[in-house]
Coordinates of C-alpha atoms and ligand atoms in Angstrom, one line a residue:
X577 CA 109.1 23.6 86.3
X578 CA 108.8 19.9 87.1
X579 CA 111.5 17.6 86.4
X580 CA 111.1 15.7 83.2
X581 CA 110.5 11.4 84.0
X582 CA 113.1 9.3 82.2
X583 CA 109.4 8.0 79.6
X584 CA 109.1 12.2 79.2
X585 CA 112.4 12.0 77.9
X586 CA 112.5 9.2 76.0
X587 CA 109.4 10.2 74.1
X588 CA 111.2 13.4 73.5
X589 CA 114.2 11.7 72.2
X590 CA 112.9 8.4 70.1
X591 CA 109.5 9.7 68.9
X592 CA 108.8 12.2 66.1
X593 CA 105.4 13.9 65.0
X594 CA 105.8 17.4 62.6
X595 CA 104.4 20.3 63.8
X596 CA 102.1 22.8 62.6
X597 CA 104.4 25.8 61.6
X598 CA 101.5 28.8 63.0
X599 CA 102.4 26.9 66.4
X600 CA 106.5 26.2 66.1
X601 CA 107.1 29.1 64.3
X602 CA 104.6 32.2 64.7
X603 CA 107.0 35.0 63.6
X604 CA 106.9 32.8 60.1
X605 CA 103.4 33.3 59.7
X606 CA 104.0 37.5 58.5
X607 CA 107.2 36.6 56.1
X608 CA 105.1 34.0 54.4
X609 CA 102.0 36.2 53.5
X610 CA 104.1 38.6 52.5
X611 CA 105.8 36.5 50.1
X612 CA 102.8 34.8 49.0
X613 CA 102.2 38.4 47.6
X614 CA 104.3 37.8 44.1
X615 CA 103.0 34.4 44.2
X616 CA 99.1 35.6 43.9
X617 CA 100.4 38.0 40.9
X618 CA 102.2 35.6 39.4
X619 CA 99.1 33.1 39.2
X620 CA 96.6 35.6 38.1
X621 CA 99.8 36.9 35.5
X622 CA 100.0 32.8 33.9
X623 CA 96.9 30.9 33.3
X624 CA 98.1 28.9 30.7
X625 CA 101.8 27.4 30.0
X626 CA 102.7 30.1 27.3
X627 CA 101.3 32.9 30.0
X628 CA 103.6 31.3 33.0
X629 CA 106.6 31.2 30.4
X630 CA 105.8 34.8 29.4
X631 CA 106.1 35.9 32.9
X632 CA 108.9 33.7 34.1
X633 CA 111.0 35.5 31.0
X634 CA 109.9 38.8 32.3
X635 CA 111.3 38.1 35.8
X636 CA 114.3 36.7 34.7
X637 CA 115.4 39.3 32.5
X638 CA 114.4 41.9 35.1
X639 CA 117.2 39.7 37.5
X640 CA 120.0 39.8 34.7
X641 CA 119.6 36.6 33.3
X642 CA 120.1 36.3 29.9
X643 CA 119.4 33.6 26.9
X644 CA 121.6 30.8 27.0
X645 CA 124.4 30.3 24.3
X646 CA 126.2 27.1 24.4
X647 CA 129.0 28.6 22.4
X648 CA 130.0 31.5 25.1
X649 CA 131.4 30.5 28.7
X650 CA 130.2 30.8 31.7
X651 CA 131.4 32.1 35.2
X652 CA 130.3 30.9 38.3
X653 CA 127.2 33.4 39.2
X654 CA 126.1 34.1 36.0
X655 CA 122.3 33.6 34.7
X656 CA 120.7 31.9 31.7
X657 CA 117.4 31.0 30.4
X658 CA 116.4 28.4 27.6
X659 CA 112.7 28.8 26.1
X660 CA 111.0 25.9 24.5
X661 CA 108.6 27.0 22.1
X662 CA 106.8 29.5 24.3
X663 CA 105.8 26.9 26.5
X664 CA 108.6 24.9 28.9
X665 CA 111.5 27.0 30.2
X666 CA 115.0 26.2 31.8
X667 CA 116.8 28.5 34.0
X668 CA 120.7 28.6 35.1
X669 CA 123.1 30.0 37.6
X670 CA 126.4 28.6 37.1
X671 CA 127.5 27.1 40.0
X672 CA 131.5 26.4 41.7
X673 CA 132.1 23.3 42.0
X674 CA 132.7 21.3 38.4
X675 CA 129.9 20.1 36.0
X676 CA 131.2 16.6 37.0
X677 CA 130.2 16.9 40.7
X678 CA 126.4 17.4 39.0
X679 CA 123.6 19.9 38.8
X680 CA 121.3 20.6 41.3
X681 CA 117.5 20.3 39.1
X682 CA 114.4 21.6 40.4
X683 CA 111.5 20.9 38.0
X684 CA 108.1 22.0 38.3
X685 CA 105.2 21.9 35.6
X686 CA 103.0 24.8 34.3
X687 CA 100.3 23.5 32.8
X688 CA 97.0 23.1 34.5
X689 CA 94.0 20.9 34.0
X690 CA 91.2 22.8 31.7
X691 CA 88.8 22.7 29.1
X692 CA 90.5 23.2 25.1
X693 CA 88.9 24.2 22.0
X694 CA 88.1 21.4 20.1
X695 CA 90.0 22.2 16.2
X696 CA 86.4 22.8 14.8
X697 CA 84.8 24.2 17.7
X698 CA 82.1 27.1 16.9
X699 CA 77.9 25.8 16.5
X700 CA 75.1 27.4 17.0
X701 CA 72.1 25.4 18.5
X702 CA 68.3 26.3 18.8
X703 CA 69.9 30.1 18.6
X704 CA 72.7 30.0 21.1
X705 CA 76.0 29.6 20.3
X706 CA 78.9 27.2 21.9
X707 CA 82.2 26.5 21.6
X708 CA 82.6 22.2 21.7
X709 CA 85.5 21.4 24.2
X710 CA 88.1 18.6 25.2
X711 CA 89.1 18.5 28.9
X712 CA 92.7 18.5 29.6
X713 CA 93.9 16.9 32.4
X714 CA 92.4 15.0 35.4
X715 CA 89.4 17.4 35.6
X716 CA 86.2 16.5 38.0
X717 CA 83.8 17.2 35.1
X718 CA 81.1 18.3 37.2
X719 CA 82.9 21.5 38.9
X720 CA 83.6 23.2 35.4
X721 CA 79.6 23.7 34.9
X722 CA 78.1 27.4 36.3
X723 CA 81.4 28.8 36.9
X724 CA 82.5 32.0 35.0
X725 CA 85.2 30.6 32.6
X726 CA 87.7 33.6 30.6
X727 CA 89.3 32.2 27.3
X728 CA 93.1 32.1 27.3
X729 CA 95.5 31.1 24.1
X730 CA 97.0 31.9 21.1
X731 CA 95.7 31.8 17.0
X732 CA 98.5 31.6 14.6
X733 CA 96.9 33.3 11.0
X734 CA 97.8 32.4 7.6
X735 CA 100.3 34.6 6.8
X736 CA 102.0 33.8 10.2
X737 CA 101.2 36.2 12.7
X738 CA 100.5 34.8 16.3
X739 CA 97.6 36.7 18.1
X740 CA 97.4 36.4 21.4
X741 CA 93.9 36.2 22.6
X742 CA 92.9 36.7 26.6
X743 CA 88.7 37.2 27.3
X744 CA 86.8 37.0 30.7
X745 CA 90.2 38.4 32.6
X746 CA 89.8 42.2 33.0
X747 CA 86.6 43.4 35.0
X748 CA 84.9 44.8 31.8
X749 CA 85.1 41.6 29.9
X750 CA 82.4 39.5 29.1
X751 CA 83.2 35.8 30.7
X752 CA 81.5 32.5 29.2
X753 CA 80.3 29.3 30.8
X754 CA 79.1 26.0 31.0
X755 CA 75.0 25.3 31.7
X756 CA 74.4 22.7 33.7
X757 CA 70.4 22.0 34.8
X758 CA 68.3 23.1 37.4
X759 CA 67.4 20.8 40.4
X760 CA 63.4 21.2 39.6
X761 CA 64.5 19.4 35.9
X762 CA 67.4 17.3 37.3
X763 CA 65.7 14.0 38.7
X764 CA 67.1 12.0 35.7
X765 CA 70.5 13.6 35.8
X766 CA 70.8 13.0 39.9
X767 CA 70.6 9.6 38.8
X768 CA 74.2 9.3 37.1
X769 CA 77.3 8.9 38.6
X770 CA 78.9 11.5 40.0
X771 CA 81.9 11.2 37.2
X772 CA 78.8 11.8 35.3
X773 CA 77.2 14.4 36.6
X774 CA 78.1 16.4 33.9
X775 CA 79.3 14.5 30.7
X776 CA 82.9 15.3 28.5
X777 CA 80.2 16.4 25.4
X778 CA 78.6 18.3 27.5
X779 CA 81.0 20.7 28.8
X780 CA 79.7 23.3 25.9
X781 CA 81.0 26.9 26.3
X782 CA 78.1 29.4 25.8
X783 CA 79.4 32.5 24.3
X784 CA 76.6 34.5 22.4
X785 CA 72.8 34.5 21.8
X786 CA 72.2 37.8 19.6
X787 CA 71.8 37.0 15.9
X788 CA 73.3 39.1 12.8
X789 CA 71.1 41.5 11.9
X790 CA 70.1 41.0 8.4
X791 CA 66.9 38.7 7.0
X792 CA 67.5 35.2 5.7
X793 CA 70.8 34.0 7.0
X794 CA 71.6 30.6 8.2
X795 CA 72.8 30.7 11.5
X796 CA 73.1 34.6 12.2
X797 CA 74.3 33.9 15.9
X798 CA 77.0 31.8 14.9
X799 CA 77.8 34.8 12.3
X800 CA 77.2 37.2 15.3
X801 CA 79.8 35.5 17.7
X802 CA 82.6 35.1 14.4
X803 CA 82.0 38.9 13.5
X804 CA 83.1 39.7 16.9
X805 CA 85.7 37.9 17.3
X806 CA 87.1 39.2 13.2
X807 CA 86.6 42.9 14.5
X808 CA 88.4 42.1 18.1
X809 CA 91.0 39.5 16.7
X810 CA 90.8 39.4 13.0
X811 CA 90.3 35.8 12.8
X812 CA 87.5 33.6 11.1
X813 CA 86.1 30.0 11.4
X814 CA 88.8 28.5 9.8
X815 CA 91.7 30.0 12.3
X816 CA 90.3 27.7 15.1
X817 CA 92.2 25.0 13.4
X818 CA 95.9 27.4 13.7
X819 CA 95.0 27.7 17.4
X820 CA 95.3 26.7 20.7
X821 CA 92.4 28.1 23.0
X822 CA 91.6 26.9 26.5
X823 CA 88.9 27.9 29.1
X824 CA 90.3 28.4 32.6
X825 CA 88.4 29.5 35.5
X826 CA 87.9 33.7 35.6
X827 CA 88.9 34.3 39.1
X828 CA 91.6 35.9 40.4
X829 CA 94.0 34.3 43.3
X830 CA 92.2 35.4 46.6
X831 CA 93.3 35.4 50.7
X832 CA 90.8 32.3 52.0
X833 CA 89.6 32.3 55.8
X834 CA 89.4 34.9 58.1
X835 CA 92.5 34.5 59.2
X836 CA 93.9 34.8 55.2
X837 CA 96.6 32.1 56.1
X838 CA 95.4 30.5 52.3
X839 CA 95.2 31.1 49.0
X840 CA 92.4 30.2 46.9
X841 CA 93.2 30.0 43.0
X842 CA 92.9 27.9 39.9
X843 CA 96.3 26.5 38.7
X844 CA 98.3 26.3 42.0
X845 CA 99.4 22.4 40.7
X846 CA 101.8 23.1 40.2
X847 CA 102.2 27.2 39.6
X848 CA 102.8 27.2 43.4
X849 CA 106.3 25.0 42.5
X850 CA 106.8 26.9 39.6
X851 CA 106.7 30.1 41.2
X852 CA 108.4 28.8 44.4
X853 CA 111.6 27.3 42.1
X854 CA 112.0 30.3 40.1
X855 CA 112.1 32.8 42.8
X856 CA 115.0 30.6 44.6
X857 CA 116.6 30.5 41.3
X858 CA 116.5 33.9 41.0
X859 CA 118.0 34.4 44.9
X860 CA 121.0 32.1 43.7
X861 CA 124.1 33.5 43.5
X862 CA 127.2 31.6 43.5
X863 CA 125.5 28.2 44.2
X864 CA 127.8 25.3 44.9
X865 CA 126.2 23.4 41.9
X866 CA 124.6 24.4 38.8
X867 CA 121.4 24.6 39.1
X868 CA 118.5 23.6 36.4
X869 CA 115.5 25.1 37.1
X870 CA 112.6 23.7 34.8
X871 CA 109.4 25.0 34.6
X872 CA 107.9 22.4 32.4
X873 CA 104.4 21.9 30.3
X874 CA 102.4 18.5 29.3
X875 CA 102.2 16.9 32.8
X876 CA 99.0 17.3 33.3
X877 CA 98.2 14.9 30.5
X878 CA 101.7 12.5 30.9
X879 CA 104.9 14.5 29.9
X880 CA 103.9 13.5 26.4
X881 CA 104.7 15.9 23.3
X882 CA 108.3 18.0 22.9
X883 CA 107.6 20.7 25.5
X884 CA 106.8 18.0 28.0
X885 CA 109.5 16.0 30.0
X886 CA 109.4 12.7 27.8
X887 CA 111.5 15.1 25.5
X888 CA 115.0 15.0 25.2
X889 CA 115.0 18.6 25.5
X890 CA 116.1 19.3 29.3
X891 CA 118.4 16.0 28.7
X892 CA 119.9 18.4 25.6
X893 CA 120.2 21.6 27.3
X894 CA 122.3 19.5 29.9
X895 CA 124.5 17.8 27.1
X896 CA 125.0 21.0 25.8
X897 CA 126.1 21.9 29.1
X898 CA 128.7 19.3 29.7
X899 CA 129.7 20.4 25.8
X900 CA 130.7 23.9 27.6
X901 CA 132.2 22.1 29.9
X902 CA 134.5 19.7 27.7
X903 CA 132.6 16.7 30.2
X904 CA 131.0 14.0 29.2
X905 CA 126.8 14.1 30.2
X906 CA 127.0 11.0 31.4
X907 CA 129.5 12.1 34.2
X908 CA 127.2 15.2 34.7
X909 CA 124.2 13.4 35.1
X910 CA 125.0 10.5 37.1
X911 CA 126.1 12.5 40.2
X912 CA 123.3 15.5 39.8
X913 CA 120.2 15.8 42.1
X914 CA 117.0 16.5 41.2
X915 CA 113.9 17.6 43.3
X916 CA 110.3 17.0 41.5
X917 CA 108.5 19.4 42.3
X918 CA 105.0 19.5 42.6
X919 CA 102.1 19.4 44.7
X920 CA 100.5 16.3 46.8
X921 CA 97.1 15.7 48.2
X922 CA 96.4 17.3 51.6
X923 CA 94.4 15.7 54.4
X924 CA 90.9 17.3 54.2
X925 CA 89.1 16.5 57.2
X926 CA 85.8 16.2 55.5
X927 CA 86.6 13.1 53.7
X928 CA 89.2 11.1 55.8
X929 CA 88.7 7.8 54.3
X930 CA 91.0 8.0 51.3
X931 CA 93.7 8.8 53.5
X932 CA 95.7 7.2 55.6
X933 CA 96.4 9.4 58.6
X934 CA 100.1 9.0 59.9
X935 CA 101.2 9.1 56.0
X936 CA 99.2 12.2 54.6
X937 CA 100.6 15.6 54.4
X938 CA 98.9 18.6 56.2
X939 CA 98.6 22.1 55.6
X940 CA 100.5 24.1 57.7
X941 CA 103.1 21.6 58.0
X942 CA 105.6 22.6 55.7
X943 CA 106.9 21.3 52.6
X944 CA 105.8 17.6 51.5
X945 CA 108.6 15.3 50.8
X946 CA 106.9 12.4 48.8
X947 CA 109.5 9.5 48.2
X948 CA 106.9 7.4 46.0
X949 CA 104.1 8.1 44.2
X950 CA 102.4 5.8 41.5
X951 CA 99.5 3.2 41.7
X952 CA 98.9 -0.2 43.5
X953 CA 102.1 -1.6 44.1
X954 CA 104.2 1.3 43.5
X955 CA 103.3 1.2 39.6
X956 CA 104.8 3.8 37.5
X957 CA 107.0 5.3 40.5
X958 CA 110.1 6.8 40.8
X959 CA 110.6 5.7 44.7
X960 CA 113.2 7.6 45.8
X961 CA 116.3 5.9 47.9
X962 CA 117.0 6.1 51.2
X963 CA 120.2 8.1 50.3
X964 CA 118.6 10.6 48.1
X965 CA 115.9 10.8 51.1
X966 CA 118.9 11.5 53.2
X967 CA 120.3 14.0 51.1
X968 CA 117.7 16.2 51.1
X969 CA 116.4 16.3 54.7
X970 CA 119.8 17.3 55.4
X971 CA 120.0 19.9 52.9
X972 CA 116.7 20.8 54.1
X973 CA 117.3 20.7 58.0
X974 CA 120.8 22.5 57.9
X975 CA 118.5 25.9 56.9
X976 CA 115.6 24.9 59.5
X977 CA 113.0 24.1 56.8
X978 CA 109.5 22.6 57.8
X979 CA 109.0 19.6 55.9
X980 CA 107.3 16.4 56.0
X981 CA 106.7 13.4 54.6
X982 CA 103.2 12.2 53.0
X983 CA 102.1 9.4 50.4
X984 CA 99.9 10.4 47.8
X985 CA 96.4 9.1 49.8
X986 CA 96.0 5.6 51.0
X987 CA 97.3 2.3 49.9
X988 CA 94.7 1.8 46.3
X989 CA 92.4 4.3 47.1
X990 CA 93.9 5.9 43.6
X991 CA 97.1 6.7 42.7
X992 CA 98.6 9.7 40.4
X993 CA 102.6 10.3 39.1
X994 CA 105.0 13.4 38.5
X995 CA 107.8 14.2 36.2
X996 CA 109.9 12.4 39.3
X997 CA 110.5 9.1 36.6
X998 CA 111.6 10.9 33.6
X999 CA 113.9 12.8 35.5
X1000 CA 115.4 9.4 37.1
X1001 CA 115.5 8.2 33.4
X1002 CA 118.1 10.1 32.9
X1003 CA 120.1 8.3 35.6
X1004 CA 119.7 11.5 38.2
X1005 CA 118.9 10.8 41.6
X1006 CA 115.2 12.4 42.1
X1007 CA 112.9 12.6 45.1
X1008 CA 109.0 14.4 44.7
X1009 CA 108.9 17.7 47.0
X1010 CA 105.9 20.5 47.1
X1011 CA 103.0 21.8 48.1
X1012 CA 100.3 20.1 50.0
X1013 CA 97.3 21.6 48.2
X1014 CA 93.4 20.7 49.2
X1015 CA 90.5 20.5 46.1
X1016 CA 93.7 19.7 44.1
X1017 CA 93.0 20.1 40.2
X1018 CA 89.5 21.6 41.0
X1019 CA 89.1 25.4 39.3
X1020 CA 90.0 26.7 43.1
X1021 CA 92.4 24.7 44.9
X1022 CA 93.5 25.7 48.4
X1023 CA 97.2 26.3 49.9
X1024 CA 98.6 27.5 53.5
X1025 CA 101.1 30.5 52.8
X1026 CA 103.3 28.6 55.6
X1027 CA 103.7 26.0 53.4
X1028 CA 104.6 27.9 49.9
X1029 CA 107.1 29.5 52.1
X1030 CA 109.0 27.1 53.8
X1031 CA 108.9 25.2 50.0
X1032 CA 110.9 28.3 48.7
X1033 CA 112.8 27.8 51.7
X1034 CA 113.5 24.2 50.7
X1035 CA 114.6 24.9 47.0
X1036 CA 116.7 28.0 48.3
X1037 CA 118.3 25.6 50.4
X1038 CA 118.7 23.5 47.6
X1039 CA 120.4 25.7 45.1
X1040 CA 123.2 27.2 48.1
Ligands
ZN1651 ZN1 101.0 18.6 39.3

């Protein structure tokens, strides 16, 4: 080996680039499949916010946790879970060191961008019938047409009873879809915009095209799609408006390139967090600090409503907390920590111009550390300090975690936000952490198993 020149060593010393993770780390590259194993269950077990919740509960329970009751007390090590209406959970291990020294939060979201029922949604036209939809969500309108979609979601009856309906999911279902046209009749249509290439009305849900057998009836396929759903569901028309029904893409989490070193899936923003935070929750077991794992819903369309995170209710659960604790919040809150966590934008080589090279994350890289995100100047961003940046790249490089650090695409080529502000609201400091994710909020978004690994890494870290 050739000595080293003092520039060689310098560069070594003063300059810093992240590495890819297959190269740094090879032996990684088996653990993290393997792991990514419960993740691919776990997305094809939650398609919707209520489904995530149901199987978050499941795995909690399973590890001893148990529902939270502000009026017992708590031992360092023990478990708790909070449910908000079936559709934002908090879990707990208590942790040694005093409420007043904070909580450690880790808060991912659970909903996903789709297409909803509309409240009056069933029609039949020129004897086909649709359901009307509403997109949820930043969706790409044009990528939900001639794609088999399964119908996810709950219908509340009249005399109470919730029914939970799932279609398009198991291999002998029937799936539904939306039509787009063909290129021989599309001249007109190629004309549009591409944000118009397939319009918000006319993301219609096909879902029958036999009538009702019987002789003078006004719209018998209509009455045909209804019957089936009374005889499979025992619902009619006038359920739709007790119900929340989505359409989400029917295809299972799948191993993408020859190699298999990604998964392809609807839902990975931010399921991939979600699944991620829980499972380190679940590995905590006498944590230094509490930790307050959320797994929240309503991001996708701005945190709005009382499961999402402009509700008081994690901001509750941590007053009731300090309560336990005989602390005031206030002292809880202002020394806690909490890492957002959700996906950002990967570099995709095939369209390099919305990013800006030295500031994008990269799959394969490890875990993105995003300290603002927002529009224009910053606009609507948490911007995380230089201490709470500090904070957790040390927390992060004490357990040899890949990470790195990436901007959500280039100065005003767009912009998007995270629950990162409400959190910082509350007076916690907050930094964005995730996934870099390519096709992000398309129905198959791509991630590197590296990288969901070393992010469990980074929240096990977290909660030690
Ligand atoms: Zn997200």
């Amino acid at each position: 080996m050739s000595k080293k020149t003092k520039a060689q060593e310098l560069q070594e010393q003063l300059t810093w680039t992240f590495p890819h993770i297959g190269k740094d780390s090879p032996e990684q590259i088996e653990k993290a499949s393997k792991y990514c194993e419960g993740y691919k269950e776990f997305l094809n077990a939650g398609k919707t916010e209520r489904e995530c919740v149901k199987a978050a509960v499941k795995m909690l329970k399973k590890a001893g946790y148990r529902p939270f009751d502000r009026n017992a007390s708590y031992e360092p090590g023990d478990k708790v879970y909070y449910v908000n209406r079936g559709k934002a959970l908090i879990a707990t291990t208590f942790g040694k060191k005093p409420l007043t020294e904070g909580v450690r939060i880790n808060g991912a979201h659970i909903d996903s961008p789709r297409l909803d029922l509309k409240p009056n949604p069933l029609y039949e036209k020129d004897e086909i019938a649709f359901f009307k939809t509403h997109y949820y969500g930043g969706i790409r309108k044009y990528q939900w047409g001639t794609i088999p979609l399964a119908i996810h979601g709950v219908v509340v009856k009249k005399n109470g009873e919730t029914v939970d309906i799932c279609i398009g999911e198991d291999e002998t279902d029937p799936v539904f879809c939306v039509t787009d046209l063909l290129p021989h009749l599309s001249a007109k249509q190629n004309e549009r915009p591409l944000k118009d290439g397939l319009k918000g009305e006319e993301l219609n849900i096909v879902i029958g095209s036999l009538p009702y057998q019987e002789e003078d009836i006004k719209e018998p396929v209509k009455l045909m799609a209804l019957s089936l759903l009374n005889e499979r569901y025992k619902i009619t028309e006038k359920d739709f408006f007790r119900a929340e029904l989505e359409l989400v893409p029917a295809v299972k989490a799948r191993d993408v390139g020859l190699d298999a070193s990604m998964i392809g899936a609807y839902g990975q923003d931010d399921r991939v967090c979600a699944y991620t935070a829980l499972t380190a929750e679940m590995d905590a077991k006498k944590p230094a600090h509490t930790t307050v794992t959320i797994l929240t819903d309503k991001e996708e369309t701005g945190s709005d409503g009382n499961t999402g995170l402009n509700s008081d209710y994690v901001l509750h659960y941590i007053e009731d907390l300090a309560g336990q604790a005989g602390v005031p919040v206030r002292d809880v809150l202002r020394n806690s920590l909490c890492l957002s966590s959700d996906v950002n934008a990967a570099y995709d080589p095939t369209f390099p111009d919305v990013y800006e090279g030295r500031n994008s994350s990269y799959i394969n890289k490890g875990c993105v550390l995003t300290k603002y995100t927002g529009a224009r100047g910053k606009s609507g961003s948490n911007d995380a300090s230089a201490e709470t940046m500090a904070k957790v790249i040390g927390i992060m490089e004490e357990e040899g975690v890949y990470w790195q650090a990436g901007e959500l695409g280039a100065v005003d080529a767009g912009g998007g936000g995270t629950i990162a502000k409400l959190v910082a609201h509350m007076n916690v400091d907050t930094v964005d952490l995730g996934v870099p994710i390519l096709s992000m909020h398309s129905p198959f978004e791509l991630s590197s198993k590296l990288d969901v690994y070393n992010t469990y890494k980074a929240f096990k870290a977290f909660y030690k």
